[in-house]
Short mmCIF file of C-alpha atoms in Angstrom, two decimals:
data_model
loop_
_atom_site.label_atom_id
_atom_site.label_comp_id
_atom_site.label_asym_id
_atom_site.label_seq_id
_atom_site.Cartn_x
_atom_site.Cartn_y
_atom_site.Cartn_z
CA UNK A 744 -85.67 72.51 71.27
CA UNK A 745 -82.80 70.00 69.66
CA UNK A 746 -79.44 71.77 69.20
CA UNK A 747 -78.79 72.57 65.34
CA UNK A 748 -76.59 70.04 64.08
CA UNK A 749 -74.21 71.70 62.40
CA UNK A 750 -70.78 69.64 62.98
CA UNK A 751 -67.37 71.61 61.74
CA UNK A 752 -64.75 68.93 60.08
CA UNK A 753 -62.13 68.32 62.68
CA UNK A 754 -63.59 70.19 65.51
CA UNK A 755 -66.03 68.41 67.01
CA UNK A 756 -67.93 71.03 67.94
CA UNK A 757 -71.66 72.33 67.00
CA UNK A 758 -71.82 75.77 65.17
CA UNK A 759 -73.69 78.07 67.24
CA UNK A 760 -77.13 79.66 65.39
CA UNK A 761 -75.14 82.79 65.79
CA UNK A 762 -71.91 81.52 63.87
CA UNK A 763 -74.15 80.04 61.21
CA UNK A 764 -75.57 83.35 60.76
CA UNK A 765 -72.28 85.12 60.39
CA UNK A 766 -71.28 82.78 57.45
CA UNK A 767 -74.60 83.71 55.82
CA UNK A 768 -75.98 79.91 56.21
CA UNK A 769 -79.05 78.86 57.17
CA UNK A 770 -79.37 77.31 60.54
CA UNK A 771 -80.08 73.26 60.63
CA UNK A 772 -80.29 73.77 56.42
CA UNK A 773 -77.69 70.68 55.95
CA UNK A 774 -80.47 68.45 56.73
CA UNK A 775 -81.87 69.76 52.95
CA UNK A 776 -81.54 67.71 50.14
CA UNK A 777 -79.77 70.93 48.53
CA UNK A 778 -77.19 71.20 51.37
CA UNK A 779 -76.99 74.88 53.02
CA UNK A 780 -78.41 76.44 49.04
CA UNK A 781 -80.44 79.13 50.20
CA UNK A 782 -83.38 78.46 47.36
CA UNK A 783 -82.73 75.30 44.39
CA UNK A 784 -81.88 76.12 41.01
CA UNK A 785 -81.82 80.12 42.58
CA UNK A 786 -78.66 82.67 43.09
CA UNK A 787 -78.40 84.21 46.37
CA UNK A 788 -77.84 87.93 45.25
CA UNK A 789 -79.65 90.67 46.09
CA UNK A 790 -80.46 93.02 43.68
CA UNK A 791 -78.46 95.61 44.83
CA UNK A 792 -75.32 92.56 45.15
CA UNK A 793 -75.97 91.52 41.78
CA UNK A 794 -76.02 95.36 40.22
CA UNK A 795 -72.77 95.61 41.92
CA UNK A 796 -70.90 92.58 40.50
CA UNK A 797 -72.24 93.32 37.24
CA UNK A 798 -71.22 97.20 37.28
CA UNK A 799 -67.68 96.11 38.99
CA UNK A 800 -67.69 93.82 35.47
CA UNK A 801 -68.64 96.12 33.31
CA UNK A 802 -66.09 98.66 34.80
CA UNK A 803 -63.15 95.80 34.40
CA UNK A 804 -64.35 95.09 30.83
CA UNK A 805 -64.61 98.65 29.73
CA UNK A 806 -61.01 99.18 30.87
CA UNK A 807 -59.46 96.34 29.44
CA UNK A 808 -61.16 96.35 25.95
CA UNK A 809 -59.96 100.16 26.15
CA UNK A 810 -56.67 98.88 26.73
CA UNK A 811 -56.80 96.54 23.75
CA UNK A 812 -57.76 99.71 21.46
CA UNK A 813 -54.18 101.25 22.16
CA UNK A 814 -52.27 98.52 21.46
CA UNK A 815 -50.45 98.98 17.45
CA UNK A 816 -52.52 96.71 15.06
CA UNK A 817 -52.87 92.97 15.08
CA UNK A 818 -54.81 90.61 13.68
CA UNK A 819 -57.19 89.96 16.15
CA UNK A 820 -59.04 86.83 14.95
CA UNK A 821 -56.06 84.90 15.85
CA UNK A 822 -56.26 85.90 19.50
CA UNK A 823 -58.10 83.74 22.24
CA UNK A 824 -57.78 82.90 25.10
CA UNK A 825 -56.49 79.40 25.33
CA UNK A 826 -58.67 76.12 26.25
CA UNK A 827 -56.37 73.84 25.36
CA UNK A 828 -52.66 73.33 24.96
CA UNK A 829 -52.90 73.19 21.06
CA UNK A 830 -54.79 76.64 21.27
CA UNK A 831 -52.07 77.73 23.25
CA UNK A 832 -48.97 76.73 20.66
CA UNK A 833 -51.38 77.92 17.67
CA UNK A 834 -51.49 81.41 20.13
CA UNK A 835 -47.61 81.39 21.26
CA UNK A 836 -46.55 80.93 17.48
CA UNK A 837 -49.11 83.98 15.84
CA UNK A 838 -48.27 86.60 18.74
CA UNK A 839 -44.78 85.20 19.34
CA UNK A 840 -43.11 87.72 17.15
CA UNK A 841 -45.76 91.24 18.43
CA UNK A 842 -44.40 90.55 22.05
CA UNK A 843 -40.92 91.39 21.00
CA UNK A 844 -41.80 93.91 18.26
CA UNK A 845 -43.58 95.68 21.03
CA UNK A 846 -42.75 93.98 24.25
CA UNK A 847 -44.15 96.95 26.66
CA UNK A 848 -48.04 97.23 25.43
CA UNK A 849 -47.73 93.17 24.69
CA UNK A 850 -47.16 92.88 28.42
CA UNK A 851 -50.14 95.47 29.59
CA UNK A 852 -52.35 93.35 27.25
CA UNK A 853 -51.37 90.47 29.29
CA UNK A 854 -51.15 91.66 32.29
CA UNK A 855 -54.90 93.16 31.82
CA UNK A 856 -56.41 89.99 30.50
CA UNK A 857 -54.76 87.38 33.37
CA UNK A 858 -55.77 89.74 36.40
CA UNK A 859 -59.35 90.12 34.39
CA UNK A 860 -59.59 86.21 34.13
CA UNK A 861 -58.45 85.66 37.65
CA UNK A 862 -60.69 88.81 39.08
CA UNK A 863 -63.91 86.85 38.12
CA UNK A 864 -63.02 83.28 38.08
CA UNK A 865 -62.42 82.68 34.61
CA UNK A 866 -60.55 79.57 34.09
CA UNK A 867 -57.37 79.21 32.12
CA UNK A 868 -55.13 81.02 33.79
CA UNK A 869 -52.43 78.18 33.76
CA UNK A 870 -52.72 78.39 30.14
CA UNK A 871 -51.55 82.20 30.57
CA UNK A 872 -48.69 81.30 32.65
CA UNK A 873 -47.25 78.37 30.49
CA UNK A 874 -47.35 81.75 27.62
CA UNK A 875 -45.83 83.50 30.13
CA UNK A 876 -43.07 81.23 30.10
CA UNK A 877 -42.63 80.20 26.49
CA UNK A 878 -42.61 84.13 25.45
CA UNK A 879 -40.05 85.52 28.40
CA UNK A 880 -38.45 82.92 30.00
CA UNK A 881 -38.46 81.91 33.49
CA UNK A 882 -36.91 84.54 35.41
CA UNK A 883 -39.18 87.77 33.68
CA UNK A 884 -42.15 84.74 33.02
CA UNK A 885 -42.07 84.13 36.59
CA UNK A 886 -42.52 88.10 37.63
CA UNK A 887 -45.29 88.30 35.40
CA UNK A 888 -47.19 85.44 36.86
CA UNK A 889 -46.08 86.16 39.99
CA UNK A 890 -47.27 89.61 40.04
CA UNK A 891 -50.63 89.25 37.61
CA UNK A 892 -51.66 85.90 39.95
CA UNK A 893 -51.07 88.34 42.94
CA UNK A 894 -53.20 91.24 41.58
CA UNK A 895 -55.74 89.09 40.70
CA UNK A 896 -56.41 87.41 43.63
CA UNK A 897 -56.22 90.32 45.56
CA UNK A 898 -58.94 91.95 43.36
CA UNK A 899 -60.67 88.84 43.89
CA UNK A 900 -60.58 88.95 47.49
CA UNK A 901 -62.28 92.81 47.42
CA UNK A 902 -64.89 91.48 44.96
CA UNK A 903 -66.10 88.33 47.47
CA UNK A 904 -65.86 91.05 50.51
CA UNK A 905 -68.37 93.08 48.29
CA UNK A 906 -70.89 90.78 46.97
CA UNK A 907 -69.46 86.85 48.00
CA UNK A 908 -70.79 86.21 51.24
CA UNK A 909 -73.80 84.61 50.24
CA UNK A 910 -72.16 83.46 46.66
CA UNK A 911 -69.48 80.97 48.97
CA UNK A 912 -72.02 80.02 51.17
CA UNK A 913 -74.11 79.01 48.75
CA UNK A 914 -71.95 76.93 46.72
CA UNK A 915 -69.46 75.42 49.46
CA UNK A 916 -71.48 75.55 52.29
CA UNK A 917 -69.31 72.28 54.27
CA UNK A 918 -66.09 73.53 52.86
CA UNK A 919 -66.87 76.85 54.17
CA UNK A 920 -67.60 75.65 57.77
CA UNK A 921 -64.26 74.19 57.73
CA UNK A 922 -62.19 76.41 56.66
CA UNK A 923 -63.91 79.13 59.31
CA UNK A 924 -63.43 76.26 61.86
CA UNK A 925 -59.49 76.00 60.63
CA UNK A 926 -58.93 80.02 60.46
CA UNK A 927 -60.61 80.27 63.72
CA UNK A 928 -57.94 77.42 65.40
CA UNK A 929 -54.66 78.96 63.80
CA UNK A 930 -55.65 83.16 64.65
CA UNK A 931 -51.73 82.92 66.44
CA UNK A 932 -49.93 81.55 63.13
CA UNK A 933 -52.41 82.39 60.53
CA UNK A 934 -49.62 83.67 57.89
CA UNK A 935 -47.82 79.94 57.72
CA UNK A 936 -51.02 78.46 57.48
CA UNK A 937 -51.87 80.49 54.60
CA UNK A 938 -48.93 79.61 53.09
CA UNK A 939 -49.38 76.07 53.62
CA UNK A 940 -52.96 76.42 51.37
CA UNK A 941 -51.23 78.38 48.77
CA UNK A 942 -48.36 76.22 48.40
CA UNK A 943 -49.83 73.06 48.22
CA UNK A 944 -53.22 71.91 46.38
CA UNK A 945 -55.10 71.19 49.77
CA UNK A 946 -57.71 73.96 48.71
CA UNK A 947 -58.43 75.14 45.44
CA UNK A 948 -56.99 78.97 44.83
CA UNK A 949 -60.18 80.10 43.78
CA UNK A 950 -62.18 79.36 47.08
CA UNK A 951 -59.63 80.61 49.18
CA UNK A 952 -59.62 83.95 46.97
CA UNK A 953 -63.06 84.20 47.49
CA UNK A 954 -63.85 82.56 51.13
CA UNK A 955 -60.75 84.57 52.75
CA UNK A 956 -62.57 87.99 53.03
CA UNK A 957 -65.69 86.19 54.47
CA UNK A 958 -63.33 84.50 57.12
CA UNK A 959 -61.94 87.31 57.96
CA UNK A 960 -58.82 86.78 57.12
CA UNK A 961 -56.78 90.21 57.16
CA UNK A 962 -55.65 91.29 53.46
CA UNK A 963 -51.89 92.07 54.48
CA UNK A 964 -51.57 88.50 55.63
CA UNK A 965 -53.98 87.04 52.39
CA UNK A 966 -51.72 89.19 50.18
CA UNK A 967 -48.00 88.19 51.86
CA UNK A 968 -49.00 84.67 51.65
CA UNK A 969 -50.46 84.58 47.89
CA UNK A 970 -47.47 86.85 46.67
CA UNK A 971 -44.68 84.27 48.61
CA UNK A 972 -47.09 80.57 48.51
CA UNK A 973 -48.02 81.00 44.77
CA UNK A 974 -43.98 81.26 43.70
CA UNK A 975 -43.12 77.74 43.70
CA UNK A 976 -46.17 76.50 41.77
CA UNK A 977 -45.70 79.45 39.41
CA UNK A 978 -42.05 78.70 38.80
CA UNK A 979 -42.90 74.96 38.02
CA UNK A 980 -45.85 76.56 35.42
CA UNK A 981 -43.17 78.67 34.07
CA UNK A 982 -40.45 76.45 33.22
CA UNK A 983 -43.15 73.84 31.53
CA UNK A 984 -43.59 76.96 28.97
CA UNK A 985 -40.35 76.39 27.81
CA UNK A 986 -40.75 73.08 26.73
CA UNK A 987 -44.24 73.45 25.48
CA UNK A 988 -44.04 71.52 22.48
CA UNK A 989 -43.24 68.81 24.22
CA UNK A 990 -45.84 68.83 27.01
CA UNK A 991 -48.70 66.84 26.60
CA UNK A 992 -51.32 66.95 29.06
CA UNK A 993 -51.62 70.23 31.72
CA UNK A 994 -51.79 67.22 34.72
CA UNK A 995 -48.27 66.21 33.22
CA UNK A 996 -46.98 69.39 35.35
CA UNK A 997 -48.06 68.02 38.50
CA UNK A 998 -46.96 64.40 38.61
CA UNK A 999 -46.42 62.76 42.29
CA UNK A 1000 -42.76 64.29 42.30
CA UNK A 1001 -44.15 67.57 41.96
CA UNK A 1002 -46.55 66.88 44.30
CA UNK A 1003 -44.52 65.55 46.96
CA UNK A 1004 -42.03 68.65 46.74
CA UNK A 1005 -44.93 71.05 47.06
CA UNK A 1006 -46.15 69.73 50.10
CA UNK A 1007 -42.43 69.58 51.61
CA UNK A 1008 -42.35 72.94 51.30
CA UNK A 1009 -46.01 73.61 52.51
CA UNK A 1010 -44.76 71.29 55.78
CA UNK A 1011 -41.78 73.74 56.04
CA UNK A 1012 -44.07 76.65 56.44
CA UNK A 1013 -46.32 75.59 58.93
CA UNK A 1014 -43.31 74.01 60.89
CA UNK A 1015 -43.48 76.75 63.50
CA UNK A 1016 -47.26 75.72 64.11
CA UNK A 1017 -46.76 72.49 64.78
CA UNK A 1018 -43.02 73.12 67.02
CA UNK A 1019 -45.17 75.52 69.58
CA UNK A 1020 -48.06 73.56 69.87
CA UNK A 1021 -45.62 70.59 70.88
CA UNK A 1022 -43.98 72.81 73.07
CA UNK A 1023 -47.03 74.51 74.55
CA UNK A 1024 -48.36 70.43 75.43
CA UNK A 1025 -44.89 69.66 76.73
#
C-alpha cells in the first residue's frame, strides 16, 4: 500500500497515519476536492461538541447582558458594536460623555463585550481598541486592550481545547499541518517563537487562538506570549484612536512602515533561535 501523501510545508517529511489522526484529519483526504473537510457543506461537531459551544455561549451571553442590566440608564439604541469607522465616531461621540460620568461600570461594559467578541470570534475588535484609545488615552487605552485582548484569547484558547479540534481541522486543514510541523521543530524555544506570531501578522490571531490548544502548545507559554507579543500592535491601535477623525481607512494603521517595525521586533524575539541553531551547526 502507497504511503499517504500528506507533505508538511517546510519539512519535507510525510505525516504519519498516526499524526494525521491526532490533528483530527483524515488520512490521504487532501487528495478531495474539499481539502481535509470531513463531509461538504457539513460541520464537524458532535452533538455533544456542539451542545457544549452553544451552552458555553449561552452562559457568556447570559452574563454579559446581565452585566448590561446594572449599568445606570442609557439610551441604548445608539449602542452597536462598530462595523465601520463612521459607526465608530457616531459611537465615540453618543457614549463619549457616560464613560466619564461613570467611568468604572463604562469600563466593565467594555471590558465584557471585547473579551465576549474575541471569546467566539466575533470580528471588530480593532474597532474596540481604536474606542479604547479615543475615550482613555494611550497609556490606560493600552491596559484595557492589553488586558481584554489577553482574556479573550485565553478564553478562546479553553473554548478550541473543548470543542475546536475538529472545528480547525476542518477549516485550515494545510495551515494546521504547518503550524504542528513548526511547533513540533521549535519545542526548545517555543516562547520566542510565539512571540514572533503574535508580534507580527505571519498568522492571523484568531487561528493561533484557536489551533494553539490543539498543538499543544502549553497555556503559560500561549498566555506570556499573547500578554507581551500583542503590546506593540495594541499600542499602534491605541494611539490611531486619538486621531480618529482623521483616520481614514483601518489598513491606514498598518502601512509598510508599520509593517517593517513589527517584524523588527518579531526578528528580535526569535534572535535566540536562530544564534543557537548557528552555534549548534558551528
Amino acid at each position: 500500500m502507497a504511503a499517504p501523501r500528506s507533505l508538511v510545508v517546510d519539512t519535507g517529511r510525510l505525516l504519519t497515519r498516526d499524526e494525521e489522526m491526532n490533528l483530527g484529519l483524515t488520512p490521504g483526504a487532501e487528495d478531495s476536492p474539499t481539502g481535509k473537510r470531513y463531509k461538504e457543506g457539513k460541520l464537524p461537531l458532535s452533538r455533544w461538541e456542539f451542545a457544549a459551544a452553544l451552552g458555553v455561549f449561552v452562559v457568556f451571553t447570559v452574563g454579559l447582558f446581565s452585566i448590561y442590566l446594572t449599568m445606570p440608564a442609557a439610551e441604548y439604541g445608539k449602542l452597536k458594536l462598530p462595523r465601520s469607522l463612521s459607526d465608530l465616531r457616531m459611537l465615540k461621540d453618543n457614549i463619549g460623555t457616560y464613560a466619564k460620568v461613570y467611568p468604572a461600570k463604562f469600563i466593565l461594559g467594555y471590558c465584557s463585550t471585547y473579551i465576549f467578541m474575541q471569546t467566539f470570534m466575533i470580528p471588530g475588535t480593532i474597532f474596540m481598541s481604536l474606542l479604547a484609545g479615543a475615550l482613555f488615552g494611550v497609556f490606560k487605552g493600552l491596559i484595557l486592550v492589553v488586558f481584554n485582548a489577553t482574556a479573550g484569547a485565553s478564553s478562546c484558547f479553553f473554548l478550541s481545547k473543548l470543542i475546536g479540534r475538529p472545528l480547525v481541522s476542518w477549516l485550515w486543514p494545510e495551515k494546521l499541518r504547518f503550524f504542528q510541523a513548526e511547533i513540533a521543530k521549535r519545542r526548545d524555544k517555543l516562547l520566542n517563537y510565539m512571540l514572533f506570531l503574535r508580534i507580527t501578522p505571519t498568522l492571523p490571531n484568531l487561528f493561533i487562538n484557536l489551533a494553539s490548544p490543539i498543538v499543544d502548545i502549553p497555556f503559560h507559554i500561549f498566555f506570556s506570549a499573547t500578554l507581551v507579543g500583542l503590546i506593540p500592535a495594541a499600542y499602534i491601535t491605541v494611539k490611531a484612536g486619538l486621531a480618529l477623525g482623521e483616520l481614514k481607512s483601518v489598513k491606514d494603521l498598518y502601512d509598510l512602515k508599520t509593517l517593517s517595525v513589527l517584524f523588527l521586533i518579531g526578528f528580535i524575539s526569535i534572535l535566540p533561535t536562530i544564534l543557537k541553531r548557528k552555534k549548534i551547526y558551528e
